[in-house]
Amino acid sequence: MNYHFDEIIERRGTLARKWSKENLVKEFQTDDVLPMWIADMDIACPPPVVAAMKKVASQRIYGYTFVPDSYYQAVIDWNERRHHWRIRKNWITLTHGTVSTLHYIVQAFCQQGDKVITQTPGYQPFQRAVEHHECELLCNPLIYQDGSYELDLDDLEEKAKDPRAKMLIFCNPHNPTGRVWTAAELKSVAQICLKHNVLLVSDEIHKDIGLYGNSPVSLASVSADIADHCIICVSPNKAFNFGGLKSSYTVIPNEAIRIRLQEQLAVNSVTSPNVFAVPALIAAYTECDEWLDQLTAYIEKNVDTVRTFLAERLPEFRMVEPESTYLIWLDVSRLGITNSELMNVLLFKGKVAFEDGNDFISDGEGFLRINVGCPHATVLEALNRMAGCFTT
Ligand SMILES: Cc1ncc(COP(=O)(O)O)c(C=O)c1O
């Protein structure tokens, strides 16, 4: 079956954070913009997911949810089929969103004053998860060279040596740079953490969309040793576009680590999942492989368009080639203006809202992030608005 991703769906008035006028004013001081920021897509969920949601809605009673075996089987089969990662049922724990799970993980495994490492630029909520629990974030800046990003393993080792460094929150694949870490890179990171007894927490929410033949690898699938020292955070939300359902889970092979997190979830009363979350995951993981393959090809086409457009019309902008997901990290440093000046021009002259690179913990000055998880026409409109700011 062929899916059509070109449909423009009106999202204003739907309580979408990305499009809500009220929220745009709060975030950008104007609602008169084309929103290309936050990481959800302006693309309809796959038809089997929509059908599953309609079925739940039509039940008319939305009581507490039971999680059936078919949920666990869907998770097991999906990870084996799509990621060659074999997991067992008892390794899986349901959670209510990846970000809140990271907060519970910090609560469970860190004491006040402990340190948590992450790579920068990085996903801002990692910093909040650490600092809200009175721990300190240690930034391990990625190395930006020749238009792409590498890990700085020497610096990581320096940080991991700190006796108060208890955890690494690792983004695999990486938001915002779009890097898909290779098995060799994952192994190097893990070896450093294992040597210094730093718990590995891998946020793998972007793993389902590998672009241009890149296949993201789960950290836990690299070796049994690594699997025994890590927590993997997973969610179908990004690939299938139902972030509002807060459908997520952890995979933890090590029993002691798993029980400790489960106790922390119990302390926070994380119990029955949202009534829509379970059927959405089952539908996505069992009936939507073809949809996701076609979506991935569509996103590649959008990325290709950005690359060509920039080369022809805005050569000062340089795209960091994304290897995964629908988010493009754009190097704007050659413009010779600050991010805040550029954001103002784009927002108030171009009427387009990208994500400021400075929203990504640190090392984001000189960069913007563009969300191309949208119809092709929207990408072109955003690019034209951007170009309009720089042509007289
Ligand atoms: C790396 C990463 N983790 C987590 C999330 C959000 O996850 P959730 O909606 O499941 O809390 C995002 C959303 O953009 C993300 O990029």
PDB file of N, CA and C in Angstrom, residues 50-83:
ATOM      1  N   VAL A  50      -4.553   5.004  14.005  1.00  0.00           N
ATOM      2  CA  VAL A  50      -5.774   5.831  14.068  1.00  0.00           C
ATOM      3  C   VAL A  50      -6.986   4.929  14.337  1.00  0.00           C
ATOM      4  N   ALA A  51      -7.017   3.774  13.668  1.00  0.00           N
ATOM      5  CA  ALA A  51      -8.154   2.850  13.874  1.00  0.00           C
ATOM      6  C   ALA A  51      -8.184   2.365  15.325  1.00  0.00           C
ATOM      7  N   ALA A  52      -7.017   2.056  15.880  1.00  0.00           N
ATOM      8  CA  ALA A  52      -6.967   1.589  17.276  1.00  0.00           C
ATOM      9  C   ALA A  52      -7.442   2.690  18.230  1.00  0.00           C
ATOM     10  N   MET A  53      -7.085   3.952  17.925  1.00  0.00           N
ATOM     11  CA  MET A  53      -7.515   5.067  18.780  1.00  0.00           C
ATOM     12  C   MET A  53      -9.025   5.263  18.701  1.00  0.00           C
ATOM     13  N   LYS A  54      -9.564   5.111  17.466  1.00  0.00           N
ATOM     14  CA  LYS A  54     -11.015   5.275  17.293  1.00  0.00           C
ATOM     15  C   LYS A  54     -11.763   4.184  18.057  1.00  0.00           C
ATOM     16  N   LYS A  55     -11.194   2.990  18.022  1.00  0.00           N
ATOM     17  CA  LYS A  55     -11.838   1.875  18.720  1.00  0.00           C
ATOM     18  C   LYS A  55     -11.899   2.161  20.224  1.00  0.00           C
ATOM     19  N   VAL A  56     -10.811   2.643  20.767  1.00  0.00           N
ATOM     20  CA  VAL A  56     -10.809   2.961  22.206  1.00  0.00           C
ATOM     21  C   VAL A  56     -11.812   4.091  22.480  1.00  0.00           C
ATOM     22  N   ALA A  57     -11.766   5.140  21.644  1.00  0.00           N
ATOM     23  CA  ALA A  57     -12.654   6.293  21.871  1.00  0.00           C
ATOM     24  C   ALA A  57     -14.117   5.851  21.853  1.00  0.00           C
ATOM     25  N   SER A  58     -14.426   4.872  20.978  1.00  0.00           N
ATOM     26  CA  SER A  58     -15.832   4.479  20.849  1.00  0.00           C
ATOM     27  C   SER A  58     -16.308   3.592  22.009  1.00  0.00           C
ATOM     28  N   GLN A  59     -15.386   3.148  22.862  1.00  0.00           N
ATOM     29  CA  GLN A  59     -15.790   2.313  24.001  1.00  0.00           C
ATOM     30  C   GLN A  59     -16.646   3.083  25.024  1.00  0.00           C
ATOM     31  N   ARG A  60     -16.465   4.393  25.066  1.00  0.00           N
ATOM     32  CA  ARG A  60     -17.210   5.325  25.915  1.00  0.00           C
ATOM     33  C   ARG A  60     -16.861   5.246  27.391  1.00  0.00           C
ATOM     34  N   ILE A  61     -16.073   4.284  27.779  1.00  0.00           N
ATOM     35  CA  ILE A  61     -15.600   4.219  29.173  1.00  0.00           C
ATOM     36  C   ILE A  61     -14.078   4.130  29.115  1.00  0.00           C
ATOM     37  N   TYR A  62     -13.399   4.967  29.902  1.00  0.00           N
ATOM     38  CA  TYR A  62     -11.942   5.045  29.802  1.00  0.00           C
ATOM     39  C   TYR A  62     -11.298   4.745  31.159  1.00  0.00           C
ATOM     40  N   GLY A  63     -11.603   3.567  31.652  1.00  0.00           N
ATOM     41  CA  GLY A  63     -11.122   3.180  32.982  1.00  0.00           C
ATOM     42  C   GLY A  63      -9.660   2.765  32.975  1.00  0.00           C
ATOM     43  N   TYR A  64      -9.208   2.218  34.099  1.00  0.00           N
ATOM     44  CA  TYR A  64      -7.795   1.851  34.235  1.00  0.00           C
ATOM     45  C   TYR A  64      -7.430   0.740  33.258  1.00  0.00           C
ATOM     46  N   THR A  65      -6.178   0.806  32.809  1.00  0.00           N
ATOM     47  CA  THR A  65      -5.746  -0.064  31.713  1.00  0.00           C
ATOM     48  C   THR A  65      -5.019  -1.301  32.211  1.00  0.00           C
ATOM     49  N   PHE A  66      -5.318  -2.421  31.606  1.00  0.00           N
ATOM     50  CA  PHE A  66      -4.561  -3.649  31.846  1.00  0.00           C
ATOM     51  C   PHE A  66      -3.578  -3.816  30.683  1.00  0.00           C
ATOM     52  N   VAL A  67      -2.373  -4.277  31.008  1.00  0.00           N
ATOM     53  CA  VAL A  67      -1.369  -4.444  29.948  1.00  0.00           C
ATOM     54  C   VAL A  67      -1.292  -5.926  29.593  1.00  0.00           C
ATOM     55  N   PRO A  68      -1.776  -6.307  28.405  1.00  0.00           N
ATOM     56  CA  PRO A  68      -1.841  -7.731  28.052  1.00  0.00           C
ATOM     57  C   PRO A  68      -0.492  -8.252  27.562  1.00  0.00           C
ATOM     58  N   ASP A  69      -0.389  -9.561  27.486  1.00  0.00           N
ATOM     59  CA  ASP A  69       0.810 -10.204  26.946  1.00  0.00           C
ATOM     60  C   ASP A  69       1.135  -9.725  25.539  1.00  0.00           C
ATOM     61  N   SER A  70       0.066  -9.429  24.776  1.00  0.00           N
ATOM     62  CA  SER A  70       0.304  -9.018  23.379  1.00  0.00           C
ATOM     63  C   SER A  70       1.113  -7.714  23.313  1.00  0.00           C
ATOM     64  N   TYR A  71       1.032  -6.907  24.367  1.00  0.00           N
ATOM     65  CA  TYR A  71       1.860  -5.683  24.413  1.00  0.00           C
ATOM     66  C   TYR A  71       3.339  -6.082  24.454  1.00  0.00           C
ATOM     67  N   TYR A  72       3.664  -6.966  25.409  1.00  0.00           N
ATOM     68  CA  TYR A  72       5.076  -7.362  25.568  1.00  0.00           C
ATOM     69  C   TYR A  72       5.576  -8.067  24.308  1.00  0.00           C
ATOM     70  N   GLN A  73       4.696  -8.892  23.734  1.00  0.00           N
ATOM     71  CA  GLN A  73       5.113  -9.620  22.528  1.00  0.00           C
ATOM     72  C   GLN A  73       5.387  -8.644  21.385  1.00  0.00           C
ATOM     73  N   ALA A  74       4.554  -7.612  21.292  1.00  0.00           N
ATOM     74  CA  ALA A  74       4.762  -6.607  20.230  1.00  0.00           C
ATOM     75  C   ALA A  74       6.117  -5.918  20.412  1.00  0.00           C
ATOM     76  N   VAL A  75       6.452  -5.593  21.661  1.00  0.00           N
ATOM     77  CA  VAL A  75       7.734  -4.933  21.950  1.00  0.00           C
ATOM     78  C   VAL A  75       8.898  -5.879  21.602  1.00  0.00           C
ATOM     79  N   ILE A  76       8.782  -7.128  22.017  1.00  0.00           N
ATOM     80  CA  ILE A  76       9.850  -8.105  21.767  1.00  0.00           C
ATOM     81  C   ILE A  76      10.050  -8.293  20.255  1.00  0.00           C
ATOM     82  N   ASP A  77       8.954  -8.508  19.549  1.00  0.00           N
ATOM     83  CA  ASP A  77       9.053  -8.784  18.103  1.00  0.00           C
ATOM     84  C   ASP A  77       9.578  -7.569  17.339  1.00  0.00           C
ATOM     85  N   TRP A  78       9.093  -6.409  17.706  1.00  0.00           N
ATOM     86  CA  TRP A  78       9.530  -5.183  17.015  1.00  0.00           C
ATOM     87  C   TRP A  78      11.042  -5.011  17.149  1.00  0.00           C
ATOM     88  N   ASN A  79      11.530  -5.136  18.361  1.00  0.00           N
ATOM     89  CA  ASN A  79      12.964  -4.892  18.584  1.00  0.00           C
ATOM     90  C   ASN A  79      13.832  -5.946  17.913  1.00  0.00           C
ATOM     91  N   GLU A  80      13.314  -7.142  17.834  1.00  0.00           N
ATOM     92  CA  GLU A  80      14.078  -8.183  17.133  1.00  0.00           C
ATOM     93  C   GLU A  80      14.024  -7.949  15.609  1.00  0.00           C
ATOM     94  N   ARG A  81      12.815  -7.686  15.120  1.00  0.00           N
ATOM     95  CA  ARG A  81      12.633  -7.538  13.663  1.00  0.00           C
ATOM     96  C   ARG A  81      13.338  -6.289  13.132  1.00  0.00           C
ATOM     97  N   ARG A  82      13.202  -5.182  13.831  1.00  0.00           N
ATOM     98  CA  ARG A  82      13.708  -3.910  13.299  1.00  0.00           C
ATOM     99  C   ARG A  82      15.125  -3.594  13.758  1.00  0.00           C
ATOM    100  N   HIS A  83      15.511  -4.130  14.921  1.00  0.00           N
ATOM    101  CA  HIS A  83      16.814  -3.725  15.484  1.00  0.00           C
ATOM    102  C   HIS A  83      17.725  -4.897  15.828  1.00  0.00           C
TER     103      HIS A  83
END
